[in-house]
């Protein structure tokens, strides 16, 4: 029979003491080879939340080796839990730092993207203005070319008309001179014929 099964085993709560729910009972209930009475007490306190016990009928005895092993195991478990909790908190802090850094990097990239979009909008606007200016210059050049071609064509037409007029005048002059020359030749022929008849 173990020490916890002995009728003289008792827990002296120093009178009536309020015991609140604690993670200690959950921790003890998870330990291996825990006595059923301890588990029953843990379950009682965990479900009830608060409890008032006054056990004075039995006298406390010295802790046995099994009780000491339970306490040592519980302390080891508590130490491991504290270490695990500390490691978890460190991991959470590292993740929070990484999240802050990623948010800062994302904010910088977002600002760069906004700047690039603004520059692109300005470039598109300038390109549109330049395209309109080129189209306007091409239209003006085409208009000037057409005007110059029309003026040149008018000059050529007028020059050709003047050439035709001058040629006609020259032809008329030649015809009149030829007629006069023919008349002179006819007169001379008659004079020569009259001299021969004499």
PDB file of C-alpha atoms in Angstrom:
ATOM      1  CA  UNK A   1       0.000   0.000   0.000  1.00  0.00           C
ATOM      2  CA  UNK A   2       1.422   3.356  -1.002  1.00  0.00           C
ATOM      3  CA  UNK A   3       1.801   6.389   1.135  1.00  0.00           C
ATOM      4  CA  UNK A   4      -1.189   8.071  -0.498  1.00  0.00           C
ATOM      5  CA  UNK A   5      -3.393   5.047   0.306  1.00  0.00           C
ATOM      6  CA  UNK A   6      -2.484   5.118   3.991  1.00  0.00           C
ATOM      7  CA  UNK A   7      -5.361   6.442   6.158  1.00  0.00           C
ATOM      8  CA  UNK A   8      -3.019   8.830   7.898  1.00  0.00           C
ATOM      9  CA  UNK A   9      -2.291  10.689   4.643  1.00  0.00           C
ATOM     10  CA  UNK A  10      -3.873  14.108   4.619  1.00  0.00           C
ATOM     11  CA  UNK A  11      -3.496  17.547   3.166  1.00  0.00           C
ATOM     12  CA  UNK A  12      -3.546  20.251   5.760  1.00  0.00           C
ATOM     13  CA  UNK A  13      -4.885  23.474   4.222  1.00  0.00           C
ATOM     14  CA  UNK A  14      -4.146  25.520   7.358  1.00  0.00           C
ATOM     15  CA  UNK A  15      -7.842  25.846   8.099  1.00  0.00           C
ATOM     16  CA  UNK A  16     -10.382  26.893   5.546  1.00  0.00           C
ATOM     17  CA  UNK A  17      -8.566  28.145   2.421  1.00  0.00           C
ATOM     18  CA  UNK A  18     -10.059  29.180  -0.948  1.00  0.00           C
ATOM     19  CA  UNK A  19      -8.369  27.381  -3.839  1.00  0.00           C
ATOM     20  CA  UNK A  20      -8.956  28.791  -7.301  1.00  0.00           C
ATOM     21  CA  UNK A  21      -8.648  27.107 -10.644  1.00  0.00           C
ATOM     22  CA  UNK A  22      -5.013  26.970 -11.750  1.00  0.00           C
ATOM     23  CA  UNK A  23      -2.954  25.556 -14.562  1.00  0.00           C
ATOM     24  CA  UNK A  24      -1.083  23.586 -11.918  1.00  0.00           C
ATOM     25  CA  UNK A  25      -3.886  21.006 -11.701  1.00  0.00           C
ATOM     26  CA  UNK A  26      -3.911  20.583 -15.443  1.00  0.00           C
ATOM     27  CA  UNK A  27      -0.148  20.190 -15.382  1.00  0.00           C
ATOM     28  CA  UNK A  28      -0.272  17.562 -12.622  1.00  0.00           C
ATOM     29  CA  UNK A  29      -3.058  15.634 -14.349  1.00  0.00           C
ATOM     30  CA  UNK A  30      -0.830  15.225 -17.411  1.00  0.00           C
ATOM     31  CA  UNK A  31       2.070  13.720 -15.492  1.00  0.00           C
ATOM     32  CA  UNK A  32       2.679   9.953 -15.813  1.00  0.00           C
ATOM     33  CA  UNK A  33       2.065   7.640 -12.832  1.00  0.00           C
ATOM     34  CA  UNK A  34      -0.007  10.152 -10.846  1.00  0.00           C
ATOM     35  CA  UNK A  35      -2.002   8.715  -7.987  1.00  0.00           C
ATOM     36  CA  UNK A  36      -5.771   8.478  -8.630  1.00  0.00           C
ATOM     37  CA  UNK A  37      -6.579  10.471  -5.503  1.00  0.00           C
ATOM     38  CA  UNK A  38      -4.461  13.371  -6.768  1.00  0.00           C
ATOM     39  CA  UNK A  39      -6.198  13.167 -10.123  1.00  0.00           C
ATOM     40  CA  UNK A  40      -9.571  13.158  -8.377  1.00  0.00           C
ATOM     41  CA  UNK A  41      -8.627  16.250  -6.391  1.00  0.00           C
ATOM     42  CA  UNK A  42      -7.351  17.958  -9.548  1.00  0.00           C
ATOM     43  CA  UNK A  43     -10.557  17.172 -11.392  1.00  0.00           C
ATOM     44  CA  UNK A  44     -12.610  18.385  -8.447  1.00  0.00           C
ATOM     45  CA  UNK A  45     -10.830  21.725  -8.226  1.00  0.00           C
ATOM     46  CA  UNK A  46     -10.770  22.179 -12.000  1.00  0.00           C
ATOM     47  CA  UNK A  47     -14.542  21.604 -12.336  1.00  0.00           C
ATOM     48  CA  UNK A  48     -15.643  23.395  -9.210  1.00  0.00           C
ATOM     49  CA  UNK A  49     -13.422  26.439  -9.674  1.00  0.00           C
ATOM     50  CA  UNK A  50     -13.190  27.179  -5.941  1.00  0.00           C
ATOM     51  CA  UNK A  51     -13.390  24.796  -3.014  1.00  0.00           C
ATOM     52  CA  UNK A  52     -13.129  24.970   0.746  1.00  0.00           C
ATOM     53  CA  UNK A  53     -11.491  22.019   2.483  1.00  0.00           C
ATOM     54  CA  UNK A  54     -10.779  21.516   6.125  1.00  0.00           C
ATOM     55  CA  UNK A  55      -9.145  18.203   6.891  1.00  0.00           C
ATOM     56  CA  UNK A  56      -8.188  18.096  10.547  1.00  0.00           C
ATOM     57  CA  UNK A  57      -9.054  14.523  11.420  1.00  0.00           C
ATOM     58  CA  UNK A  58      -5.736  13.226  10.233  1.00  0.00           C
ATOM     59  CA  UNK A  59      -2.255  14.385  11.057  1.00  0.00           C
ATOM     60  CA  UNK A  60       0.203  15.235   8.298  1.00  0.00           C
ATOM     61  CA  UNK A  61       3.012  12.874   7.725  1.00  0.00           C
ATOM     62  CA  UNK A  62       6.346  13.176   6.087  1.00  0.00           C
ATOM     63  CA  UNK A  63       6.373  13.131   2.347  1.00  0.00           C
ATOM     64  CA  UNK A  64       7.191   9.777   0.865  1.00  0.00           C
ATOM     65  CA  UNK A  65       9.577   9.168  -2.026  1.00  0.00           C
ATOM     66  CA  UNK A  66       6.670   8.805  -4.454  1.00  0.00           C
ATOM     67  CA  UNK A  67       5.306  12.192  -3.392  1.00  0.00           C
ATOM     68  CA  UNK A  68       8.750  13.717  -3.784  1.00  0.00           C
ATOM     69  CA  UNK A  69       9.063  12.193  -7.248  1.00  0.00           C
ATOM     70  CA  UNK A  70       5.702  13.673  -8.184  1.00  0.00           C
ATOM     71  CA  UNK A  71       6.816  17.094  -6.966  1.00  0.00           C
ATOM     72  CA  UNK A  72      10.135  16.787  -8.802  1.00  0.00           C
ATOM     73  CA  UNK A  73       8.351  15.668 -11.942  1.00  0.00           C
ATOM     74  CA  UNK A  74       5.911  18.536 -11.630  1.00  0.00           C
ATOM     75  CA  UNK A  75       8.767  21.000 -11.179  1.00  0.00           C
ATOM     76  CA  UNK A  76      10.551  19.558 -14.186  1.00  0.00           C
ATOM     77  CA  UNK A  77       7.369  19.784 -16.174  1.00  0.00           C
ATOM     78  CA  UNK A  78       6.856  23.349 -14.991  1.00  0.00           C
ATOM     79  CA  UNK A  79      10.435  24.191 -15.981  1.00  0.00           C
ATOM     80  CA  UNK A  80       9.959  22.610 -19.391  1.00  0.00           C
ATOM     81  CA  UNK A  81       6.680  24.460 -19.793  1.00  0.00           C
ATOM     82  CA  UNK A  82       8.335  27.748 -18.859  1.00  0.00           C
ATOM     83  CA  UNK A  83      11.152  27.087 -21.318  1.00  0.00           C
ATOM     84  CA  UNK A  84       8.694  26.109 -24.038  1.00  0.00           C
ATOM     85  CA  UNK A  85       6.620  29.204 -23.289  1.00  0.00           C
ATOM     86  CA  UNK A  86       9.738  31.387 -23.429  1.00  0.00           C
ATOM     87  CA  UNK A  87      10.766  29.810 -26.730  1.00  0.00           C
ATOM     88  CA  UNK A  88       7.266  30.313 -28.056  1.00  0.00           C
ATOM     89  CA  UNK A  89       7.290  33.949 -26.957  1.00  0.00           C
ATOM     90  CA  UNK A  90      10.673  34.436 -28.646  1.00  0.00           C
ATOM     91  CA  UNK A  91       9.320  32.875 -31.825  1.00  0.00           C
ATOM     92  CA  UNK A  92       6.270  35.133 -31.653  1.00  0.00           C
ATOM     93  CA  UNK A  93       8.503  38.182 -31.177  1.00  0.00           C
ATOM     94  CA  UNK A  94      10.679  37.099 -34.111  1.00  0.00           C
ATOM     95  CA  UNK A  95       7.601  36.610 -36.273  1.00  0.00           C
ATOM     96  CA  UNK A  96       6.278  40.022 -35.230  1.00  0.00           C
ATOM     97  CA  UNK A  97       9.633  41.610 -36.114  1.00  0.00           C
ATOM     98  CA  UNK A  98       9.613  39.828 -39.474  1.00  0.00           C
ATOM     99  CA  UNK A  99       6.045  40.976 -40.058  1.00  0.00           C
ATOM    100  CA  UNK A 100       6.977  44.581 -39.260  1.00  0.00           C
ATOM    101  CA  UNK A 101       9.976  44.361 -41.583  1.00  0.00           C
ATOM    102  CA  UNK A 102       7.860  42.858 -44.356  1.00  0.00           C
ATOM    103  CA  UNK A 103       5.227  45.555 -43.873  1.00  0.00           C
ATOM    104  CA  UNK A 104       7.925  48.223 -44.038  1.00  0.00           C
ATOM    105  CA  UNK A 105       9.385  46.640 -47.171  1.00  0.00           C
ATOM    106  CA  UNK A 106       5.931  46.326 -48.698  1.00  0.00           C
ATOM    107  CA  UNK A 107       5.262  49.986 -47.910  1.00  0.00           C
ATOM    108  CA  UNK A 108       8.509  51.011 -49.598  1.00  0.00           C
ATOM    109  CA  UNK A 109       7.713  48.869 -52.635  1.00  0.00           C
ATOM    110  CA  UNK A 110       4.216  50.326 -52.727  1.00  0.00           C
ATOM    111  CA  UNK A 111       5.652  53.847 -52.687  1.00  0.00           C
ATOM    112  CA  UNK A 112       8.067  52.920 -55.481  1.00  0.00           C
ATOM    113  CA  UNK A 113       5.164  51.480 -57.461  1.00  0.00           C
ATOM    114  CA  UNK A 114       3.145  54.675 -56.984  1.00  0.00           C
ATOM    115  CA  UNK A 115       6.127  56.767 -58.118  1.00  0.00           C
ATOM    116  CA  UNK A 116       6.633  54.529 -61.162  1.00  0.00           C
ATOM    117  CA  UNK A 117       2.930  54.792 -62.044  1.00  0.00           C
ATOM    118  CA  UNK A 118       3.086  58.583 -61.762  1.00  0.00           C
ATOM    119  CA  UNK A 119       6.188  58.694 -63.964  1.00  0.00           C
ATOM    120  CA  UNK A 120       4.496  56.402 -66.469  1.00  0.00           C
ATOM    121  CA  UNK A 121       1.410  58.636 -66.521  1.00  0.00           C
ATOM    122  CA  UNK A 122       3.593  61.692 -67.132  1.00  0.00           C
ATOM    123  CA  UNK A 123       5.465  59.862 -69.898  1.00  0.00           C
ATOM    124  CA  UNK A 124       2.205  58.771 -71.552  1.00  0.00           C
ATOM    125  CA  UNK A 125       0.884  62.340 -71.369  1.00  0.00           C
ATOM    126  CA  UNK A 126       4.107  63.773 -72.841  1.00  0.00           C
ATOM    127  CA  UNK A 127       4.069  61.119 -75.559  1.00  0.00           C
ATOM    128  CA  UNK A 128       0.472  62.012 -76.398  1.00  0.00           C
ATOM    129  CA  UNK A 129       1.366  65.704 -76.653  1.00  0.00           C
ATOM    130  CA  UNK A 130       4.377  64.875 -78.829  1.00  0.00           C
ATOM    131  CA  UNK A 131       2.257  62.663 -81.094  1.00  0.00           C
ATOM    132  CA  UNK A 132      -0.316  65.422 -81.502  1.00  0.00           C
ATOM    133  CA  UNK A 133       2.449  67.939 -82.245  1.00  0.00           C
ATOM    134  CA  UNK A 134       3.972  65.644 -84.887  1.00  0.00           C
ATOM    135  CA  UNK A 135       0.563  65.101 -86.497  1.00  0.00           C
ATOM    136  CA  UNK A 136      -0.031  68.868 -86.541  1.00  0.00           C
ATOM    137  CA  UNK A 137       3.385  69.527 -88.111  1.00  0.00           C
ATOM    138  CA  UNK A 138       2.775  66.840 -90.728  1.00  0.00           C
ATOM    139  CA  UNK A 139      -0.589  68.399 -91.549  1.00  0.00           C
ATOM    140  CA  UNK A 140       0.968  71.853 -91.854  1.00  0.00           C
ATOM    141  CA  UNK A 141       3.756  70.471 -94.030  1.00  0.00           C
ATOM    142  CA  UNK A 142       1.252  68.713 -96.269  1.00  0.00           C
ATOM    143  CA  UNK A 143      -0.787  71.903 -96.564  1.00  0.00           C
ATOM    144  CA  UNK A 144       2.304  73.960 -97.413  1.00  0.00           C
ATOM    145  CA  UNK A 145       3.389  71.335 -99.929  1.00  0.00           C
ATOM    146  CA  UNK A 146      -0.003  71.409-101.616  1.00  0.00           C
ATOM    147  CA  UNK A 147       0.006  75.219-101.684  1.00  0.00           C
ATOM    148  CA  UNK A 148       3.524  75.299-103.130  1.00  0.00           C
ATOM    149  CA  UNK A 149       2.641  72.653-105.714  1.00  0.00           C
ATOM    150  CA  UNK A 150      -0.488  74.578-106.695  1.00  0.00           C
ATOM    151  CA  UNK A 151       1.481  77.805-107.024  1.00  0.00           C
ATOM    152  CA  UNK A 152       4.171  76.081-109.067  1.00  0.00           C
ATOM    153  CA  UNK A 153       1.568  74.474-111.301  1.00  0.00           C
ATOM    154  CA  UNK A 154      -0.017  77.888-111.818  1.00  0.00           C
ATOM    155  CA  UNK A 155       3.346  79.368-112.792  1.00  0.00           C
ATOM    156  CA  UNK A 156       3.996  76.551-115.256  1.00  0.00           C
ATOM    157  CA  UNK A 157       0.541  76.929-116.811  1.00  0.00           C
ATOM    158  CA  UNK A 158       0.978  80.677-117.154  1.00  0.00           C
ATOM    159  CA  UNK A 159       4.432  80.231-118.695  1.00  0.00           C
ATOM    160  CA  UNK A 160       3.081  77.726-121.214  1.00  0.00           C
ATOM    161  CA  UNK A 161       0.231  80.037-122.132  1.00  0.00           C
ATOM    162  CA  UNK A 162       2.682  82.897-122.660  1.00  0.00           C
ATOM    163  CA  UNK A 163       4.836  80.645-124.831  1.00  0.00           C
ATOM    164  CA  UNK A 164       1.809  79.738-126.950  1.00  0.00           C
ATOM    165  CA  UNK A 165       0.904  83.407-127.323  1.00  0.00           C
ATOM    166  CA  UNK A 166       4.458  84.358-128.239  1.00  0.00           C
ATOM    167  CA  UNK A 167       4.678  81.515-130.706  1.00  0.00           C
ATOM    168  CA  UNK A 168       1.407  82.621-132.302  1.00  0.00           C
ATOM    169  CA  UNK A 169       2.649  86.177-132.514  1.00  0.00           C
ATOM    170  CA  UNK A 170       5.899  85.007-134.056  1.00  0.00           C
ATOM    171  CA  UNK A 171       3.982  82.889-136.538  1.00  0.00           C
ATOM    172  CA  UNK A 172       1.776  85.823-137.475  1.00  0.00           C
ATOM    173  CA  UNK A 173       4.849  88.007-137.905  1.00  0.00           C
ATOM    174  CA  UNK A 174       6.523  85.438-140.109  1.00  0.00           C
ATOM    175  CA  UNK A 175       3.388  85.093-142.194  1.00  0.00           C
ATOM    176  CA  UNK A 176       3.130  88.851-142.706  1.00  0.00           C
ATOM    177  CA  UNK A 177       6.808  89.119-143.661  1.00  0.00           C
ATOM    178  CA  UNK A 178       6.472  86.216-146.029  1.00  0.00           C
ATOM    179  CA  UNK A 179       3.473  87.861-147.675  1.00  0.00           C
ATOM    180  CA  UNK A 180       5.387  91.098-148.064  1.00  0.00           C
ATOM    181  CA  UNK A 181       8.396  89.266-149.431  1.00  0.00           C
ATOM    182  CA  UNK A 182       6.222  87.411-151.909  1.00  0.00           C
ATOM    183  CA  UNK A 183       4.778  90.697-153.098  1.00  0.00           C
ATOM    184  CA  UNK A 184       8.254  92.159-153.583  1.00  0.00           C
ATOM    185  CA  UNK A 185       9.360  89.076-155.466  1.00  0.00           C
ATOM    186  CA  UNK A 186       6.301  89.326-157.720  1.00  0.00           C
ATOM    187  CA  UNK A 187       7.033  92.962-158.433  1.00  0.00           C
ATOM    188  CA  UNK A 188      10.658  92.205-159.194  1.00  0.00           C
ATOM    189  CA  UNK A 189       9.639  89.345-161.446  1.00  0.00           C
ATOM    190  CA  UNK A 190       7.368  91.632-163.435  1.00  0.00           C
ATOM    191  CA  UNK A 191      10.114  94.218-163.742  1.00  0.00           C
ATOM    192  CA  UNK A 192      12.577  91.629-164.958  1.00  0.00           C
ATOM    193  CA  UNK A 193      10.051  90.307-167.460  1.00  0.00           C
ATOM    194  CA  UNK A 194       9.365  93.852-168.736  1.00  0.00           C
ATOM    195  CA  UNK A 195      13.069  94.507-169.254  1.00  0.00           C
ATOM    196  CA  UNK A 196      13.449  91.330-171.188  1.00  0.00           C
ATOM    197  CA  UNK A 197      10.580  92.263-173.459  1.00  0.00           C
ATOM    198  CA  UNK A 198      12.271  95.451-174.407  1.00  0.00           C
TER     199      UNK A 198
END
